[in-house]
Amino acid sequence: MKRITDFLAYRRDGRRISVVTCYDAASARLVAETEVDALLVGDSLAMVVHGFPSTVHADVPMMALHTAAVARGAPKQPIVADLPFLSYRKGIAPAMEAADALMKAGAHAVKLEGVRGHEDVVRHLVQSGIPVMGHLGLTPQHVNQIGGYKVQGRDPSQAQALREDALRLQELGCFSIVLELVPAALAEEVTDSLEIPTIGIGSGVGCGGQVLVWQDLLGLNLGFKPRFLREFAQGATLFQEGLNAYARAVREGGYPTVEESF
Ligand code: KIV
């Protein structure tokens, strides 16, 4: 059985960590039978499951509902759940309520974006026994301020801030940090400066592991083709073929057969 605490051992052993987002019980059951190391109930679910334009629309009840579904589907897998937009920016008490809801729903760790302005929250979560994953680089909850989903850390001051923030998250006790859309050389440098593993998305192979969104990696997010994305399956084609075969069989009276009837 894999655990969140294995992340540090993976880092020490130089073993790369595979993480995939997951939002429902049926998908979690599938992941549980694979070699994937951990599941992330990402607030990306607001976009890829609920169709909102950004992760700003995720809230604690939504994250807790999906976390509970994933935990029921994969009861033995390490599950990280995202603390949604502003839930950790209103002070320690509301942040602890949000983390409490996600942990009780079945998460083994929480993830939050950035560090400046909520260091006290990170420290309090860690000191309360909640493993915390950081998230730096492109932080999608800031999309309205950033003005889009752009590579972060190209200019020297941004790069320096990223180096400092990563060290700060490690000092505060985070067990891992997601680096999203960070230039590969900078991501590798930050990774090498840390004892905890980095988990990259669009940040090159020098990270301690990778995370991808379920729909993206399985080829289910039609029209979404950023440079970093490799589709490891042609899910949309596969599903559409299955759906068309079903529709044809129904139309032609080939389904159900006598054997498929009572
Ligand atoms: O919400 C999410 O899916 C994420 C990953 C892309 C890292 O934060």
Short mmCIF file of N, CA and C in Angstrom, two decimals, residues 96-235:
data_model
loop_
_atom_site.label_atom_id
_atom_site.label_comp_id
_atom_site.label_asym_id
_atom_site.label_seq_id
_atom_site.Cartn_x
_atom_site.Cartn_y
_atom_site.Cartn_z
N MET A 96 -8.65 25.93 8.36
CA MET A 96 -8.69 24.64 9.07
C MET A 96 -10.03 23.94 8.85
N GLU A 97 -11.12 24.72 8.79
CA GLU A 97 -12.45 24.12 8.51
C GLU A 97 -12.44 23.47 7.13
N ALA A 98 -11.84 24.16 6.17
CA ALA A 98 -11.80 23.64 4.79
C ALA A 98 -10.96 22.36 4.75
N ALA A 99 -9.78 22.40 5.38
CA ALA A 99 -8.90 21.22 5.39
C ALA A 99 -9.57 20.07 6.12
N ASP A 100 -10.25 20.39 7.21
CA ASP A 100 -10.97 19.37 8.00
C ASP A 100 -11.99 18.66 7.10
N ALA A 101 -12.75 19.45 6.33
CA ALA A 101 -13.79 18.86 5.45
C ALA A 101 -13.15 17.93 4.43
N LEU A 102 -12.02 18.33 3.86
CA LEU A 102 -11.37 17.50 2.83
C LEU A 102 -10.75 16.24 3.44
N MET A 103 -10.14 16.38 4.61
CA MET A 103 -9.52 15.20 5.26
C MET A 103 -10.61 14.22 5.70
N LYS A 104 -11.70 14.75 6.24
CA LYS A 104 -12.80 13.85 6.66
C LYS A 104 -13.47 13.19 5.46
N ALA A 105 -13.41 13.87 4.30
CA ALA A 105 -13.98 13.27 3.08
C ALA A 105 -13.10 12.14 2.56
N GLY A 106 -11.85 12.05 3.06
CA GLY A 106 -11.01 10.93 2.65
C GLY A 106 -9.65 11.30 2.10
N ALA A 107 -9.33 12.62 2.06
CA ALA A 107 -7.99 13.01 1.60
C ALA A 107 -6.95 12.65 2.65
N HIS A 108 -5.71 12.41 2.18
CA HIS A 108 -4.60 12.17 3.11
C HIS A 108 -3.68 13.38 3.17
N ALA A 109 -3.94 14.36 2.33
CA ALA A 109 -3.11 15.57 2.27
C ALA A 109 -3.90 16.63 1.53
N VAL A 110 -3.52 17.89 1.73
CA VAL A 110 -4.16 18.97 0.97
C VAL A 110 -3.09 19.69 0.15
N LYS A 111 -3.52 20.33 -0.92
CA LYS A 111 -2.62 21.15 -1.74
C LYS A 111 -3.15 22.57 -1.74
N LEU A 112 -2.24 23.54 -1.68
CA LEU A 112 -2.65 24.93 -1.81
C LEU A 112 -1.63 25.69 -2.66
N GLU A 113 -2.09 26.77 -3.26
CA GLU A 113 -1.26 27.52 -4.21
C GLU A 113 -0.56 28.69 -3.53
N GLY A 114 0.74 28.88 -3.89
CA GLY A 114 1.50 30.02 -3.39
C GLY A 114 1.90 29.84 -1.95
N VAL A 115 2.52 30.90 -1.39
CA VAL A 115 2.90 30.84 0.03
C VAL A 115 2.83 32.24 0.67
N ARG A 116 3.09 33.27 -0.14
CA ARG A 116 3.15 34.62 0.45
C ARG A 116 1.77 35.05 0.94
N GLY A 117 1.68 35.40 2.21
CA GLY A 117 0.40 35.85 2.78
C GLY A 117 -0.36 34.75 3.49
N HIS A 118 0.07 33.49 3.33
CA HIS A 118 -0.62 32.44 4.11
C HIS A 118 0.38 31.42 4.67
N GLU A 119 1.57 31.92 5.02
CA GLU A 119 2.59 31.04 5.63
C GLU A 119 2.07 30.47 6.94
N ASP A 120 1.32 31.33 7.69
CA ASP A 120 0.80 30.86 8.99
C ASP A 120 -0.16 29.69 8.81
N VAL A 121 -0.92 29.72 7.72
CA VAL A 121 -1.87 28.63 7.45
C VAL A 121 -1.11 27.34 7.15
N VAL A 122 -0.08 27.45 6.30
CA VAL A 122 0.70 26.24 5.95
C VAL A 122 1.31 25.65 7.23
N ARG A 123 1.91 26.52 8.04
CA ARG A 123 2.55 26.05 9.29
C ARG A 123 1.52 25.37 10.20
N HIS A 124 0.36 26.01 10.34
CA HIS A 124 -0.67 25.48 11.25
C HIS A 124 -1.22 24.13 10.74
N LEU A 125 -1.41 24.03 9.45
CA LEU A 125 -1.89 22.76 8.88
C LEU A 125 -0.87 21.66 9.17
N VAL A 126 0.40 21.94 8.88
CA VAL A 126 1.44 20.92 9.07
C VAL A 126 1.53 20.54 10.55
N GLN A 127 1.49 21.55 11.42
CA GLN A 127 1.61 21.27 12.85
C GLN A 127 0.37 20.55 13.41
N SER A 128 -0.71 20.58 12.61
CA SER A 128 -1.94 19.89 13.04
C SER A 128 -2.02 18.47 12.49
N GLY A 129 -0.98 18.04 11.80
CA GLY A 129 -0.95 16.66 11.31
C GLY A 129 -1.49 16.49 9.90
N ILE A 130 -1.59 17.59 9.18
CA ILE A 130 -2.10 17.50 7.81
C ILE A 130 -0.95 17.69 6.83
N PRO A 131 -0.59 16.66 6.06
CA PRO A 131 0.46 16.84 5.06
C PRO A 131 0.02 17.88 4.02
N VAL A 132 0.94 18.78 3.70
CA VAL A 132 0.61 19.86 2.75
C VAL A 132 1.51 19.80 1.53
N MET A 133 0.89 19.84 0.37
CA MET A 133 1.61 19.93 -0.90
C MET A 133 1.52 21.39 -1.36
N GLY A 134 2.65 21.98 -1.72
CA GLY A 134 2.63 23.35 -2.24
C GLY A 134 2.37 23.34 -3.74
N HIS A 135 2.18 24.52 -4.30
CA HIS A 135 1.93 24.64 -5.75
C HIS A 135 2.46 26.01 -6.18
N LEU A 136 3.51 26.01 -7.00
CA LEU A 136 4.15 27.25 -7.44
C LEU A 136 4.23 27.28 -8.97
N GLY A 137 4.71 28.44 -9.48
CA GLY A 137 4.76 28.63 -10.94
C GLY A 137 3.41 29.19 -11.36
N LEU A 138 2.81 28.56 -12.34
CA LEU A 138 1.46 28.99 -12.73
C LEU A 138 0.50 28.50 -11.66
N THR A 139 -0.13 29.43 -10.99
CA THR A 139 -1.10 29.09 -9.95
C THR A 139 -2.49 29.48 -10.50
N PRO A 140 -3.25 28.49 -11.00
CA PRO A 140 -4.47 28.81 -11.75
C PRO A 140 -5.49 29.63 -10.98
N GLN A 141 -5.47 29.57 -9.63
CA GLN A 141 -6.43 30.38 -8.88
C GLN A 141 -6.16 31.88 -9.05
N HIS A 142 -4.95 32.21 -9.58
CA HIS A 142 -4.59 33.62 -9.81
C HIS A 142 -4.79 34.02 -11.28
N VAL A 143 -5.53 33.21 -12.03
CA VAL A 143 -5.59 33.43 -13.48
C VAL A 143 -6.07 34.84 -13.85
N ASN A 144 -6.95 35.39 -13.05
CA ASN A 144 -7.46 36.73 -13.40
C ASN A 144 -6.41 37.81 -13.22
N GLN A 145 -5.46 37.55 -12.30
CA GLN A 145 -4.38 38.51 -12.09
C GLN A 145 -3.26 38.29 -13.10
N ILE A 146 -3.01 37.02 -13.43
CA ILE A 146 -1.92 36.67 -14.36
C ILE A 146 -2.32 37.00 -15.80
N GLY A 147 -3.62 36.90 -16.09
CA GLY A 147 -4.10 37.21 -17.43
C GLY A 147 -3.99 36.03 -18.39
N GLY A 148 -4.02 34.82 -17.88
CA GLY A 148 -3.99 33.64 -18.75
C GLY A 148 -3.11 32.55 -18.17
N TYR A 149 -3.06 31.43 -18.89
CA TYR A 149 -2.30 30.27 -18.42
C TYR A 149 -0.92 30.30 -19.09
N LYS A 150 0.00 31.11 -18.52
CA LYS A 150 1.29 31.38 -19.15
C LYS A 150 2.43 30.78 -18.35
N VAL A 151 3.54 30.48 -19.04
CA VAL A 151 4.76 30.01 -18.36
C VAL A 151 5.20 31.08 -17.37
N GLN A 152 5.59 30.64 -16.17
CA GLN A 152 5.99 31.55 -15.09
C GLN A 152 7.47 31.35 -14.73
N GLY A 153 8.17 32.45 -14.46
CA GLY A 153 9.56 32.32 -14.01
C GLY A 153 10.56 32.58 -15.13
N ARG A 154 10.09 33.19 -16.21
CA ARG A 154 11.03 33.48 -17.31
C ARG A 154 11.87 34.71 -16.98
N ASP A 155 11.29 35.69 -16.30
CA ASP A 155 12.13 36.85 -15.97
C ASP A 155 12.81 36.63 -14.63
N PRO A 156 14.03 37.23 -14.49
CA PRO A 156 14.88 36.91 -13.34
C PRO A 156 14.23 37.15 -11.98
N SER A 157 13.41 38.20 -11.86
CA SER A 157 12.83 38.46 -10.53
C SER A 157 11.78 37.39 -10.19
N GLN A 158 11.02 36.99 -11.20
CA GLN A 158 10.03 35.91 -10.99
C GLN A 158 10.73 34.61 -10.64
N ALA A 159 11.85 34.35 -11.34
CA ALA A 159 12.60 33.11 -11.09
C ALA A 159 13.13 33.10 -9.67
N GLN A 160 13.65 34.26 -9.22
CA GLN A 160 14.20 34.35 -7.86
C GLN A 160 13.09 34.15 -6.82
N ALA A 161 11.93 34.74 -7.09
CA ALA A 161 10.80 34.59 -6.16
C ALA A 161 10.41 33.11 -6.06
N LEU A 162 10.44 32.44 -7.18
CA LEU A 162 10.06 31.01 -7.20
C LEU A 162 11.05 30.18 -6.37
N ARG A 163 12.36 30.47 -6.56
CA ARG A 163 13.39 29.74 -5.77
C ARG A 163 13.13 29.94 -4.28
N GLU A 164 12.88 31.21 -3.90
CA GLU A 164 12.68 31.53 -2.46
C GLU A 164 11.40 30.88 -1.93
N ASP A 165 10.33 30.93 -2.73
CA ASP A 165 9.05 30.38 -2.26
C ASP A 165 9.14 28.86 -2.08
N ALA A 166 9.87 28.21 -2.96
CA ALA A 166 10.01 26.75 -2.85
C ALA A 166 10.74 26.39 -1.56
N LEU A 167 11.83 27.13 -1.27
CA LEU A 167 12.57 26.86 -0.02
C LEU A 167 11.70 27.15 1.20
N ARG A 168 10.90 28.21 1.10
CA ARG A 168 10.04 28.59 2.22
C ARG A 168 8.99 27.49 2.48
N LEU A 169 8.40 26.97 1.41
CA LEU A 169 7.40 25.90 1.58
C LEU A 169 8.04 24.67 2.22
N GLN A 170 9.28 24.39 1.81
CA GLN A 170 9.97 23.24 2.42
C GLN A 170 10.21 23.51 3.92
N GLU A 171 10.69 24.72 4.23
CA GLU A 171 10.93 25.08 5.64
C GLU A 171 9.65 24.96 6.47
N LEU A 172 8.51 25.32 5.86
CA LEU A 172 7.24 25.29 6.59
C LEU A 172 6.72 23.87 6.77
N GLY A 173 7.35 22.92 6.10
CA GLY A 173 7.00 21.51 6.35
C GLY A 173 6.25 20.81 5.24
N CYS A 174 6.12 21.45 4.06
CA CYS A 174 5.44 20.77 2.94
C CYS A 174 6.18 19.49 2.59
N PHE A 175 5.42 18.49 2.13
CA PHE A 175 6.05 17.21 1.77
C PHE A 175 6.37 17.13 0.29
N SER A 176 5.91 18.12 -0.47
CA SER A 176 6.09 18.08 -1.92
C SER A 176 5.60 19.42 -2.48
N ILE A 177 6.05 19.76 -3.69
CA ILE A 177 5.59 21.01 -4.32
C ILE A 177 5.29 20.76 -5.80
N VAL A 178 4.10 21.12 -6.23
CA VAL A 178 3.80 21.09 -7.68
C VAL A 178 4.45 22.32 -8.31
N LEU A 179 5.13 22.11 -9.43
CA LEU A 179 5.67 23.22 -10.22
C LEU A 179 4.95 23.21 -11.56
N GLU A 180 4.12 24.23 -11.79
CA GLU A 180 3.31 24.24 -13.01
C GLU A 180 3.81 25.30 -13.98
N LEU A 181 4.02 24.89 -15.21
CA LEU A 181 4.46 25.78 -16.30
C LEU A 181 5.66 26.64 -15.90
N VAL A 182 6.70 25.96 -15.48
CA VAL A 182 7.97 26.62 -15.11
C VAL A 182 9.00 26.17 -16.15
N PRO A 183 9.86 27.08 -16.65
CA PRO A 183 10.89 26.65 -17.60
C PRO A 183 11.68 25.46 -17.04
N ALA A 184 11.99 24.49 -17.91
CA ALA A 184 12.57 23.23 -17.46
C ALA A 184 13.86 23.43 -16.65
N ALA A 185 14.72 24.35 -17.09
CA ALA A 185 16.01 24.54 -16.40
C ALA A 185 15.78 25.06 -14.98
N LEU A 186 14.84 26.00 -14.84
CA LEU A 186 14.55 26.56 -13.51
C LEU A 186 13.90 25.49 -12.62
N ALA A 187 12.98 24.70 -13.20
CA ALA A 187 12.31 23.65 -12.42
C ALA A 187 13.34 22.64 -11.91
N GLU A 188 14.31 22.32 -12.76
CA GLU A 188 15.34 21.35 -12.35
C GLU A 188 16.22 21.95 -11.25
N GLU A 189 16.56 23.24 -11.41
CA GLU A 189 17.38 23.90 -10.38
C GLU A 189 16.65 23.92 -9.03
N VAL A 190 15.37 24.28 -9.07
CA VAL A 190 14.58 24.31 -7.82
C VAL A 190 14.48 22.91 -7.23
N THR A 191 14.24 21.94 -8.08
CA THR A 191 14.15 20.54 -7.62
C THR A 191 15.45 20.13 -6.91
N ASP A 192 16.59 20.46 -7.53
CA ASP A 192 17.88 20.08 -6.95
C ASP A 192 18.16 20.80 -5.64
N SER A 193 17.51 21.97 -5.43
CA SER A 193 17.77 22.74 -4.20
C SER A 193 16.96 22.22 -3.02
N LEU A 194 16.05 21.28 -3.29
CA LEU A 194 15.12 20.83 -2.24
C LEU A 194 15.37 19.40 -1.81
N GLU A 195 14.96 19.08 -0.59
CA GLU A 195 14.98 17.68 -0.14
C GLU A 195 13.64 17.00 -0.41
N ILE A 196 12.58 17.81 -0.52
CA ILE A 196 11.26 17.24 -0.83
C ILE A 196 11.11 17.18 -2.35
N PRO A 197 10.26 16.27 -2.85
CA PRO A 197 10.12 16.16 -4.31
C PRO A 197 9.24 17.26 -4.91
N THR A 198 9.61 17.66 -6.12
CA THR A 198 8.72 18.52 -6.90
C THR A 198 7.94 17.62 -7.85
N ILE A 199 6.71 18.04 -8.13
CA ILE A 199 5.86 17.31 -9.08
C ILE A 199 5.55 18.31 -10.20
N GLY A 200 6.04 18.02 -11.38
CA GLY A 200 5.91 18.99 -12.47
C GLY A 200 4.68 18.78 -13.32
N ILE A 201 4.22 19.89 -13.88
CA ILE A 201 3.23 19.83 -14.97
C ILE A 201 3.64 20.94 -15.93
N GLY A 202 4.08 20.55 -17.11
CA GLY A 202 4.61 21.53 -18.06
C GLY A 202 5.91 22.14 -17.59
N SER A 203 6.70 21.42 -16.80
CA SER A 203 7.93 21.97 -16.22
C SER A 203 9.15 21.08 -16.47
N GLY A 204 9.07 20.24 -17.47
CA GLY A 204 10.23 19.46 -17.88
C GLY A 204 10.46 18.21 -17.05
N VAL A 205 11.48 17.46 -17.48
CA VAL A 205 11.72 16.13 -16.90
C VAL A 205 12.59 16.17 -15.63
N GLY A 206 13.09 17.36 -15.29
CA GLY A 206 13.98 17.47 -14.13
C GLY A 206 13.24 17.49 -12.80
N CYS A 207 11.93 17.45 -12.82
CA CYS A 207 11.16 17.43 -11.56
C CYS A 207 11.18 16.03 -10.96
N GLY A 208 10.76 15.95 -9.69
CA GLY A 208 10.77 14.65 -9.00
C GLY A 208 9.64 13.74 -9.44
N GLY A 209 8.70 14.27 -10.15
CA GLY A 209 7.58 13.47 -10.65
C GLY A 209 6.76 14.33 -11.58
N GLN A 210 5.65 13.79 -12.04
CA GLN A 210 4.78 14.52 -12.96
C GLN A 210 3.34 14.35 -12.51
N VAL A 211 2.51 15.35 -12.83
CA VAL A 211 1.07 15.21 -12.65
C VAL A 211 0.40 15.66 -13.94
N LEU A 212 -0.64 14.95 -14.33
CA LEU A 212 -1.45 15.39 -15.46
C LEU A 212 -2.92 15.26 -15.09
N VAL A 213 -3.72 16.06 -15.76
CA VAL A 213 -5.16 16.01 -15.58
C VAL A 213 -5.71 14.80 -16.34
N TRP A 214 -6.57 14.04 -15.67
CA TRP A 214 -7.16 12.80 -16.21
C TRP A 214 -7.61 12.96 -17.66
N GLN A 215 -8.49 13.94 -17.91
CA GLN A 215 -9.06 14.12 -19.24
C GLN A 215 -7.97 14.43 -20.27
N ASP A 216 -6.92 15.15 -19.85
CA ASP A 216 -5.86 15.53 -20.79
C ASP A 216 -5.01 14.32 -21.15
N LEU A 217 -4.57 13.58 -20.14
CA LEU A 217 -3.63 12.48 -20.42
C LEU A 217 -4.30 11.33 -21.14
N LEU A 218 -5.63 11.20 -20.98
CA LEU A 218 -6.33 10.10 -21.65
C LEU A 218 -6.99 10.53 -22.97
N GLY A 219 -6.66 11.75 -23.43
CA GLY A 219 -7.16 12.19 -24.73
C GLY A 219 -8.66 12.43 -24.74
N LEU A 220 -9.18 12.93 -23.62
CA LEU A 220 -10.62 13.17 -23.52
C LEU A 220 -10.98 14.65 -23.59
N ASN A 221 -9.94 15.49 -23.59
CA ASN A 221 -10.18 16.94 -23.56
C ASN A 221 -9.99 17.49 -24.96
N LEU A 222 -11.03 17.31 -25.79
CA LEU A 222 -10.92 17.63 -27.22
C LEU A 222 -10.54 19.10 -27.42
N GLY A 223 -9.53 19.32 -28.27
CA GLY A 223 -9.13 20.69 -28.61
C GLY A 223 -8.11 21.27 -27.66
N PHE A 224 -7.79 20.58 -26.55
CA PHE A 224 -6.80 21.11 -25.60
C PHE A 224 -5.46 20.44 -25.88
N LYS A 225 -4.53 21.17 -26.49
CA LYS A 225 -3.26 20.56 -26.90
C LYS A 225 -2.06 21.45 -26.54
N PRO A 226 -1.87 21.78 -25.27
CA PRO A 226 -0.68 22.58 -24.93
C PRO A 226 0.59 21.77 -25.23
N ARG A 227 1.70 22.48 -25.41
CA ARG A 227 2.96 21.84 -25.80
C ARG A 227 3.38 20.72 -24.86
N PHE A 228 3.13 20.90 -23.56
CA PHE A 228 3.63 19.92 -22.58
C PHE A 228 2.82 18.63 -22.56
N LEU A 229 1.63 18.66 -23.16
CA LEU A 229 0.72 17.53 -22.97
C LEU A 229 1.02 16.38 -23.93
N ARG A 230 1.21 15.20 -23.36
CA ARG A 230 1.21 13.98 -24.17
C ARG A 230 -0.07 13.22 -23.84
N GLU A 231 -0.82 12.86 -24.87
CA GLU A 231 -2.03 12.05 -24.65
C GLU A 231 -1.58 10.59 -24.69
N PHE A 232 -1.72 9.91 -23.55
CA PHE A 232 -1.25 8.52 -23.45
C PHE A 232 -2.31 7.52 -23.92
N ALA A 233 -3.47 8.02 -24.27
CA ALA A 233 -4.52 7.17 -24.86
C ALA A 233 -5.40 8.09 -25.70
N GLN A 234 -6.07 7.50 -26.68
CA GLN A 234 -7.00 8.28 -27.52
C GLN A 234 -8.40 8.05 -26.98
N GLY A 235 -8.66 8.54 -25.78
CA GLY A 235 -9.90 8.24 -25.07
C GLY A 235 -11.14 8.69 -25.81
#
